[in-house]
CSV table of C-alpha atoms and ligand atoms in Angstrom, one decimal:
chain,number,residue,atom,x,y,z
A,1,MET,CA,74.7,156.2,135.3
A,2,SER,CA,73.5,153.1,133.5
A,3,SER,CA,70.8,151.0,135.1
A,4,PRO,CA,71.8,147.7,136.7
A,5,LEU,CA,71.5,144.4,134.8
A,6,PHE,CA,68.7,143.2,137.0
A,7,LYS,CA,66.2,144.9,139.2
A,8,THR,CA,65.6,142.2,141.8
A,9,VAL,CA,67.7,139.0,142.2
A,10,CYS,CA,66.6,136.1,144.5
A,11,PHE,CA,69.2,133.7,145.8
A,12,ILE,CA,67.7,130.4,146.7
A,13,GLY,CA,70.3,129.0,149.2
A,14,ILE,CA,72.4,131.8,150.6
A,15,GLY,CA,75.4,129.6,151.5
A,16,LEU,CA,79.0,129.8,150.3
A,17,ILE,CA,78.3,130.2,146.6
A,18,GLY,CA,74.9,132.1,146.9
A,19,SER,CA,76.3,134.6,149.3
A,20,SER,CA,79.5,135.1,147.4
A,21,LEU,CA,77.6,135.8,144.2
A,22,ALA,CA,75.2,138.2,146.1
A,23,ARG,CA,78.3,140.0,147.5
A,24,ALA,CA,79.8,140.2,144.0
A,25,VAL,CA,76.5,141.4,142.4
A,26,ARG,CA,76.3,144.1,145.0
A,27,LYS,CA,80.0,145.1,144.7
A,28,HIS,CA,79.7,145.5,140.9
A,29,GLY,CA,76.2,147.2,141.0
A,30,LEU,CA,74.6,144.5,138.9
A,31,ALA,CA,71.2,144.6,140.7
A,32,GLU,CA,69.0,147.0,142.7
A,33,LYS,CA,67.6,144.6,145.3
A,34,LEU,CA,68.8,141.2,146.6
A,35,ILE,CA,66.6,138.7,148.3
A,36,ALA,CA,67.6,135.4,150.0
A,37,LEU,CA,65.1,132.5,150.0
A,38,ASP,CA,66.6,129.8,152.3
A,39,ILE,CA,65.2,127.1,154.5
A,40,SER,CA,67.9,127.7,157.1
A,41,GLU,CA,67.0,130.3,159.7
A,42,LYS,CA,70.7,130.5,160.7
A,43,ALA,CA,71.7,131.3,157.1
A,44,ARG,CA,69.0,133.9,156.7
A,45,THR,CA,69.9,135.6,159.9
A,46,ALA,CA,73.6,135.6,159.0
A,47,ALA,CA,73.0,136.9,155.5
A,48,LEU,CA,71.0,139.8,156.8
A,49,ALA,CA,73.4,140.6,159.6
A,50,LEU,CA,76.3,140.6,157.1
A,51,SER,CA,74.2,142.8,154.7
A,52,VAL,CA,74.7,140.3,152.0
A,53,VAL,CA,71.0,140.7,151.0
A,54,ASP,CA,68.3,143.3,151.6
A,55,GLN,CA,65.6,140.8,152.6
A,56,ALA,CA,65.6,137.1,153.7
A,57,THR,CA,62.7,134.7,153.9
A,58,ASP,CA,61.7,131.1,153.7
A,59,ASP,CA,58.5,131.8,151.9
A,60,PRO,CA,58.6,131.7,148.1
A,61,ALA,CA,55.5,134.0,147.9
A,62,GLN,CA,57.6,136.7,149.6
A,63,ALA,CA,60.5,136.5,147.2
A,64,ILE,CA,59.8,135.0,143.8
A,65,PRO,CA,57.0,137.1,142.3
A,66,GLU,CA,59.2,140.2,142.1
A,67,ALA,CA,62.4,138.5,141.1
A,68,ASP,CA,63.8,139.1,137.6
A,69,LEU,CA,66.6,136.7,138.1
A,70,ILE,CA,66.6,133.6,140.4
A,71,VAL,CA,69.9,131.9,141.3
A,72,ILE,CA,69.5,128.4,142.7
A,73,GLY,CA,72.4,127.8,145.1
A,74,ALA,CA,70.9,124.9,147.2
A,75,PRO,CA,72.4,121.4,147.0
A,76,VAL,CA,71.6,119.7,143.7
A,77,GLY,CA,69.4,117.1,145.5
A,78,ALA,CA,67.0,119.9,146.5
A,79,THR,CA,66.4,121.0,142.9
A,80,GLN,CA,63.0,119.3,142.4
A,81,ALA,CA,61.7,120.6,145.7
A,82,VAL,CA,62.9,124.1,144.9
A,83,GLY,CA,61.2,124.0,141.5
A,84,GLU,CA,57.9,122.8,142.9
A,85,ALA,CA,58.1,125.5,145.6
A,86,ILE,CA,58.8,128.4,143.2
A,87,GLY,CA,57.0,127.3,140.0
A,88,PRO,CA,53.6,128.9,140.9
A,89,TYR,CA,55.2,132.3,141.8
A,90,LEU,CA,57.5,132.9,138.8
A,91,LYS,CA,56.7,135.9,136.8
A,92,ALA,CA,56.6,135.9,133.0
A,93,GLY,CA,60.1,136.8,131.6
A,94,ALA,CA,61.9,135.7,134.7
A,95,ILE,CA,65.3,134.1,134.2
A,96,ILE,CA,66.6,131.3,136.4
A,97,THR,CA,70.1,130.1,136.7
A,98,ASP,CA,71.9,127.8,139.1
A,99,VAL,CA,75.3,127.0,140.4
A,100,GLY,CA,75.0,123.2,140.9
A,101,SER,CA,78.0,121.0,140.3
A,102,VAL,CA,76.0,118.6,138.2
A,103,LYS,CA,74.0,119.8,135.2
A,104,LEU,CA,71.9,117.0,133.6
A,105,ALA,CA,70.2,116.0,136.8
A,106,VAL,CA,69.4,119.7,137.7
A,107,ILE,CA,67.8,120.2,134.3
A,108,ARG,CA,65.8,117.0,134.6
A,109,ASP,CA,64.6,118.0,138.1
A,110,LEU,CA,63.8,121.7,137.5
A,111,MET,CA,62.3,121.9,134.0
A,112,PRO,CA,58.9,120.2,134.8
A,113,SER,CA,58.1,122.9,137.3
A,114,LEU,CA,58.8,125.9,135.0
A,115,PRO,CA,55.9,127.7,133.3
A,116,ASP,CA,56.1,129.1,129.8
A,117,GLY,CA,57.9,132.4,129.4
A,118,VAL,CA,60.6,131.6,132.0
A,119,THR,CA,64.1,130.8,130.8
A,120,PHE,CA,66.4,128.5,132.7
A,121,VAL,CA,70.1,128.9,132.0
A,122,PRO,CA,72.0,126.2,133.9
A,123,GLY,CA,75.4,127.1,135.2
A,124,HIS,CA,78.3,126.0,137.3
A,125,PRO,CA,81.1,128.2,138.7
A,126,ILE,CA,84.5,126.5,138.8
A,127,ALA,CA,85.3,128.2,142.0
A,128,GLY,CA,84.7,127.3,145.6
A,129,THR,CA,86.2,126.3,148.9
A,130,GLU,CA,85.7,123.6,151.5
A,131,HIS,CA,83.6,125.9,153.7
A,132,SER,CA,79.8,126.4,153.8
A,133,GLY,CA,77.3,129.0,154.8
A,134,PRO,CA,77.0,132.8,154.2
A,135,GLU,CA,79.8,133.6,156.7
A,136,SER,CA,82.3,131.8,154.3
A,137,GLY,CA,81.4,133.7,151.2
A,138,PHE,CA,83.4,136.5,149.6
A,139,ALA,CA,82.8,138.8,146.6
A,140,GLU,CA,86.1,137.9,144.8
A,141,LEU,CA,85.4,134.2,144.7
A,142,PHE,CA,84.6,134.2,141.0
A,143,GLU,CA,87.3,136.6,139.7
A,144,GLY,CA,89.5,135.0,137.0
A,145,ARG,CA,87.6,131.7,137.4
A,146,TRP,CA,85.6,129.8,134.8
A,147,GLN,CA,81.8,129.9,134.7
A,148,ILE,CA,80.3,127.1,132.7
A,149,LEU,CA,76.9,127.7,131.2
A,150,THR,CA,74.9,124.9,129.6
A,151,PRO,CA,71.9,126.7,127.9
A,152,LEU,CA,69.2,124.5,126.6
A,153,PRO,CA,68.4,124.3,122.8
A,154,GLY,CA,65.9,127.0,121.8
A,155,SER,CA,66.5,129.1,124.9
A,156,ASP,CA,65.7,132.8,124.7
A,157,GLN,CA,69.1,134.2,123.6
A,158,LYS,CA,68.5,137.5,125.4
A,159,ALA,CA,68.1,135.7,128.7
A,160,VAL,CA,71.3,133.7,128.0
A,161,ASP,CA,73.2,136.9,127.2
A,162,LYS,CA,72.0,138.4,130.5
A,163,VAL,CA,73.3,135.5,132.5
A,164,VAL,CA,76.6,135.7,130.6
A,165,ALA,CA,76.8,139.4,131.4
A,166,LEU,CA,76.1,138.6,135.1
A,167,TRP,CA,79.1,136.3,135.3
A,168,LYS,CA,81.4,138.5,133.3
A,169,GLY,CA,80.3,141.3,135.5
A,170,VAL,CA,81.6,139.5,138.6
A,171,GLY,CA,84.9,138.8,136.9
A,172,SER,CA,84.4,135.3,135.6
A,173,GLU,CA,85.3,133.9,132.2
A,174,VAL,CA,82.3,132.2,130.6
A,175,GLU,CA,82.4,128.9,128.6
A,176,ILE,CA,79.3,127.5,126.9
A,177,MET,CA,79.0,123.8,127.1
A,178,ASP,CA,76.7,120.9,126.5
A,179,PRO,CA,75.4,119.7,129.9
A,180,HIS,CA,76.2,116.0,129.2
A,181,HIS,CA,79.8,117.0,128.3
A,182,HIS,CA,79.9,119.2,131.5
A,183,ASP,CA,79.1,116.2,133.7
A,184,LYS,CA,81.7,114.1,132.1
A,185,VAL,CA,84.5,116.7,132.4
A,186,LEU,CA,83.6,117.5,136.0
A,187,ALA,CA,83.5,113.9,136.9
A,188,ILE,CA,87.3,113.7,136.2
A,189,THR,CA,88.4,117.2,137.2
A,190,SER,CA,86.3,117.6,140.4
A,191,HIS,CA,84.2,114.6,141.4
A,192,LEU,CA,86.8,111.9,141.2
A,193,PRO,CA,89.4,113.9,143.1
A,194,HIS,CA,86.9,114.5,145.9
A,195,LEU,CA,86.1,110.8,146.0
A,196,ILE,CA,89.8,109.9,146.2
A,197,ALA,CA,90.3,112.5,149.0
A,198,TYR,CA,87.3,111.1,151.0
A,199,THR,CA,88.7,107.6,150.6
A,200,ILE,CA,92.3,108.4,151.7
A,201,VAL,CA,91.2,110.4,154.7
A,202,GLY,CA,88.6,107.7,155.6
A,203,THR,CA,91.3,105.0,155.3
A,204,ALA,CA,93.6,107.0,157.6
A,205,ASN,CA,90.7,107.4,160.0
A,206,ASP,CA,90.2,103.6,160.2
A,207,LEU,CA,93.8,103.0,161.2
A,208,GLU,CA,94.6,101.9,164.8
A,209,GLY,CA,94.9,104.7,167.4
A,210,HIS,CA,98.7,105.3,167.5
A,211,MET,CA,98.9,105.3,163.7
A,212,GLN,CA,96.0,107.9,163.5
A,213,GLN,CA,98.0,110.3,165.7
A,214,GLU,CA,101.0,110.0,163.5
A,215,VAL,CA,98.9,110.7,160.4
A,216,ILE,CA,98.0,114.1,162.0
A,217,LYS,CA,101.6,114.8,163.2
A,218,PHE,CA,103.2,114.1,159.9
A,219,SER,CA,100.4,115.2,157.7
A,220,ALA,CA,102.5,117.8,155.8
A,221,SER,CA,103.9,114.9,153.7
A,222,GLY,CA,100.9,114.9,151.3
A,223,PHE,CA,98.0,113.8,153.4
A,224,ARG,CA,97.2,117.4,154.5
A,225,ASP,CA,96.3,118.4,150.9
A,226,PHE,CA,93.7,115.7,150.7
A,227,THR,CA,92.2,116.6,154.1
A,228,ARG,CA,91.3,120.1,152.7
A,229,ILE,CA,89.2,118.6,149.9
A,230,ALA,CA,87.8,115.9,152.2
A,231,ALA,CA,86.5,118.6,154.6
A,232,SER,CA,84.0,119.7,151.9
A,233,ASP,CA,80.3,119.8,152.6
A,234,PRO,CA,79.0,116.3,153.1
A,235,ILE,CA,75.4,117.0,151.8
A,236,MET,CA,76.7,118.8,148.7
A,237,TRP,CA,79.0,115.9,147.8
A,238,ARG,CA,76.4,113.2,148.6
A,239,ASP,CA,74.1,114.9,146.1
A,240,VAL,CA,76.9,115.3,143.5
A,241,PHE,CA,77.7,111.5,143.5
A,242,LEU,CA,74.0,110.5,143.6
A,243,ASN,CA,73.3,112.9,140.6
A,244,ASN,CA,76.3,112.3,138.4
A,245,ARG,CA,76.4,108.5,138.9
A,246,GLU,CA,77.1,107.3,135.4
A,247,ALA,CA,79.9,109.7,134.6
A,248,VAL,CA,81.6,109.2,138.0
A,249,LEU,CA,81.3,105.4,137.7
A,250,GLU,CA,82.8,105.5,134.2
A,251,VAL,CA,85.8,107.6,135.2
A,252,LEU,CA,86.2,105.6,138.5
A,253,GLN,CA,86.5,102.4,136.4
A,254,ARG,CA,89.3,103.9,134.3
A,255,PHE,CA,91.0,105.3,137.4
A,256,THR,CA,90.9,101.8,139.1
A,257,GLU,CA,92.5,100.3,136.0
A,258,ASP,CA,95.3,102.9,136.0
A,259,LEU,CA,95.8,102.4,139.8
A,260,THR,CA,96.1,98.7,139.3
A,261,ALA,CA,98.7,99.2,136.5
A,262,LEU,CA,100.8,101.4,138.9
A,263,GLN,CA,100.4,98.8,141.6
A,264,ARG,CA,101.8,96.2,139.2
A,265,SER,CA,104.7,98.4,138.3
A,266,ILE,CA,105.6,98.9,142.0
A,267,ARG,CA,105.3,95.1,142.6
A,268,TRP,CA,107.6,94.3,139.6
A,269,GLY,CA,110.1,97.1,140.2
A,270,GLU,CA,109.3,98.9,136.9
A,271,GLY,CA,111.0,102.2,137.9
A,272,GLU,CA,111.0,103.5,134.3
A,273,VAL,CA,107.2,103.1,134.1
A,274,LEU,CA,106.7,105.0,137.3
A,275,GLN,CA,109.1,107.7,136.3
A,276,LYS,CA,107.5,108.2,132.9
A,277,ARG,CA,104.0,108.5,134.5
A,278,PHE,CA,105.2,111.0,137.2
A,279,THR,CA,107.0,113.1,134.5
A,280,GLU,CA,103.8,113.3,132.5
A,281,THR,CA,101.7,114.4,135.5
A,282,ARG,CA,104.2,117.0,136.5
A,283,ALA,CA,103.7,118.7,133.1
A,284,ILE,CA,100.0,118.8,133.8
A,285,ARG,CA,100.5,120.7,137.0
A,286,ARG,CA,102.7,123.2,135.2
A,287,ALA,CA,100.1,123.7,132.5
A,288,ILE,CA,97.5,124.5,135.3
A,289,ILE,CA,99.8,127.1,136.8
A,290,ASP,CA,100.4,128.6,133.4
A,291,ALA,CA,96.6,128.8,132.8
A,292,LYS,CA,96.4,130.7,136.2
A,293,GLN,CA,94.0,128.0,137.6
A,294,ALA,CA,96.4,126.8,140.4
B,1,NAP,P1,76.0,125.8,151.4
B,1,NAP,O1,77.0,126.8,151.8
B,1,NAP,O2,75.7,124.6,152.2
B,1,NAP,O3,74.6,126.6,151.2
B,1,NAP,C1,73.4,126.0,150.7
B,1,NAP,C2,72.2,126.7,151.4
B,1,NAP,O4,71.0,126.2,150.8
B,1,NAP,C3,72.1,126.3,152.9
B,1,NAP,O5,71.8,127.5,153.7
B,1,NAP,C4,70.9,125.3,152.9
B,1,NAP,O6,70.2,125.2,154.1
B,1,NAP,C5,70.1,125.9,151.8
B,1,NAP,N1,69.0,125.0,151.3
B,1,NAP,C6,69.0,123.6,151.2
B,1,NAP,N2,67.9,123.2,150.7
B,1,NAP,C7,67.1,124.3,150.3
B,1,NAP,C8,65.9,124.5,149.7
B,1,NAP,N3,65.1,123.5,149.4
B,1,NAP,N4,65.4,125.8,149.6
B,1,NAP,C9,66.2,126.8,149.9
B,1,NAP,N5,67.4,126.7,150.5
B,1,NAP,C10,67.9,125.5,150.7
B,1,NAP,O7,76.3,125.2,149.9
B,1,NAP,P2,77.3,125.8,148.8
B,1,NAP,O8,78.7,125.3,149.1
B,1,NAP,O9,77.1,127.2,148.6
B,1,NAP,O10,76.8,125.0,147.5
B,1,NAP,C11,75.6,125.3,146.9
B,1,NAP,C12,75.6,124.8,145.5
B,1,NAP,O11,76.7,125.3,144.8
B,1,NAP,C13,75.6,123.3,145.4
B,1,NAP,O12,74.7,122.9,144.4
B,1,NAP,C14,77.0,122.9,144.9
B,1,NAP,O13,77.0,121.8,144.1
B,1,NAP,C15,77.4,124.2,144.1
B,1,NAP,N6,78.8,124.5,144.1
B,1,NAP,C16,79.5,124.5,145.3
B,1,NAP,C17,80.9,124.8,145.3
B,1,NAP,C18,81.7,124.7,146.5
B,1,NAP,O14,82.9,124.8,146.5
B,1,NAP,N7,81.1,124.7,147.7
B,1,NAP,C19,81.5,125.1,144.0
B,1,NAP,C20,80.7,125.2,142.9
B,1,NAP,C21,79.4,124.8,142.9
B,1,NAP,P3,70.6,124.0,155.1
B,1,NAP,O15,72.0,124.2,155.5
B,1,NAP,O16,69.6,124.1,156.2
B,1,NAP,O17,70.4,122.7,154.3
């Protein structure tokens, strides 16, 4: 039997994404030992009870020195603190990756704490749910989904290859991308839709009492789909917007202009403009289904 890809993997943040990856790593036999390093006692207790990891601690000294691979799955706003906490304990040759939804800010916040001989391979799985915590994770989360990696220039290619092998090993397809480009693409495909969902659901929540009840009662008419996204973790999303500010503001400006143009078409009864736009967007939905990303 061939030896696993990694001996010991440490998951910093054993929440939805961290615990899903830990489950998938175990399922596919990609590591010998799994450790959770998490500040949440509740998460550590649950991860152990669910046998997601072999060991759980809040002390970097108990987890980091033996780790060959460290996966940071804490909210992106915690990256600098995580780096400062683990930096002194990293062993030479260790590989670090992360799953943060923003890449430039994570690189900026982590790199100053990393000693020589350690390779950071930033990453972002395009997979997730609106739930949080280790109880919500599942091993199949990444199967057939994209994993974006944004390796830094001059990185140790063997380390990058091992992180690629990890994600392929859990069933993902891997795309290598520049981190700046990642943040721009995700601003439109993920961050803006979340902002819109938070806004719509917030607007409904501000309506008078009797209207609010009808929003719930008749939610199947479109509102319901926004509420799923708007139920996503508040801390995670606070950190995404604070850490991808420029890209989100740029795409939000374009969106606002397009919304205003549609508003104008409605005001002036320009049915053909509306129909043309809705026909174009329907084709995009069909392309997503064809690409098996629906
Ligand atoms: P989650 O379920 O809330 O889990 C995060 C865990 O990290 C929590 O247990 C949290 O503890 C812990 N934590 C916070 N600060 C820490 C620190 N300094 N050191 C160690 N542990 C710490 O979050 P998630 O949904 O898995 O998201 C994790 C990351 O994945 C985020 O960066 C997010 O951008 C990215 N991501 C999420 C999704 C998604 O759909 N959820 C998809 C792709 C990528 P507390 O609860 O006590 O804070």
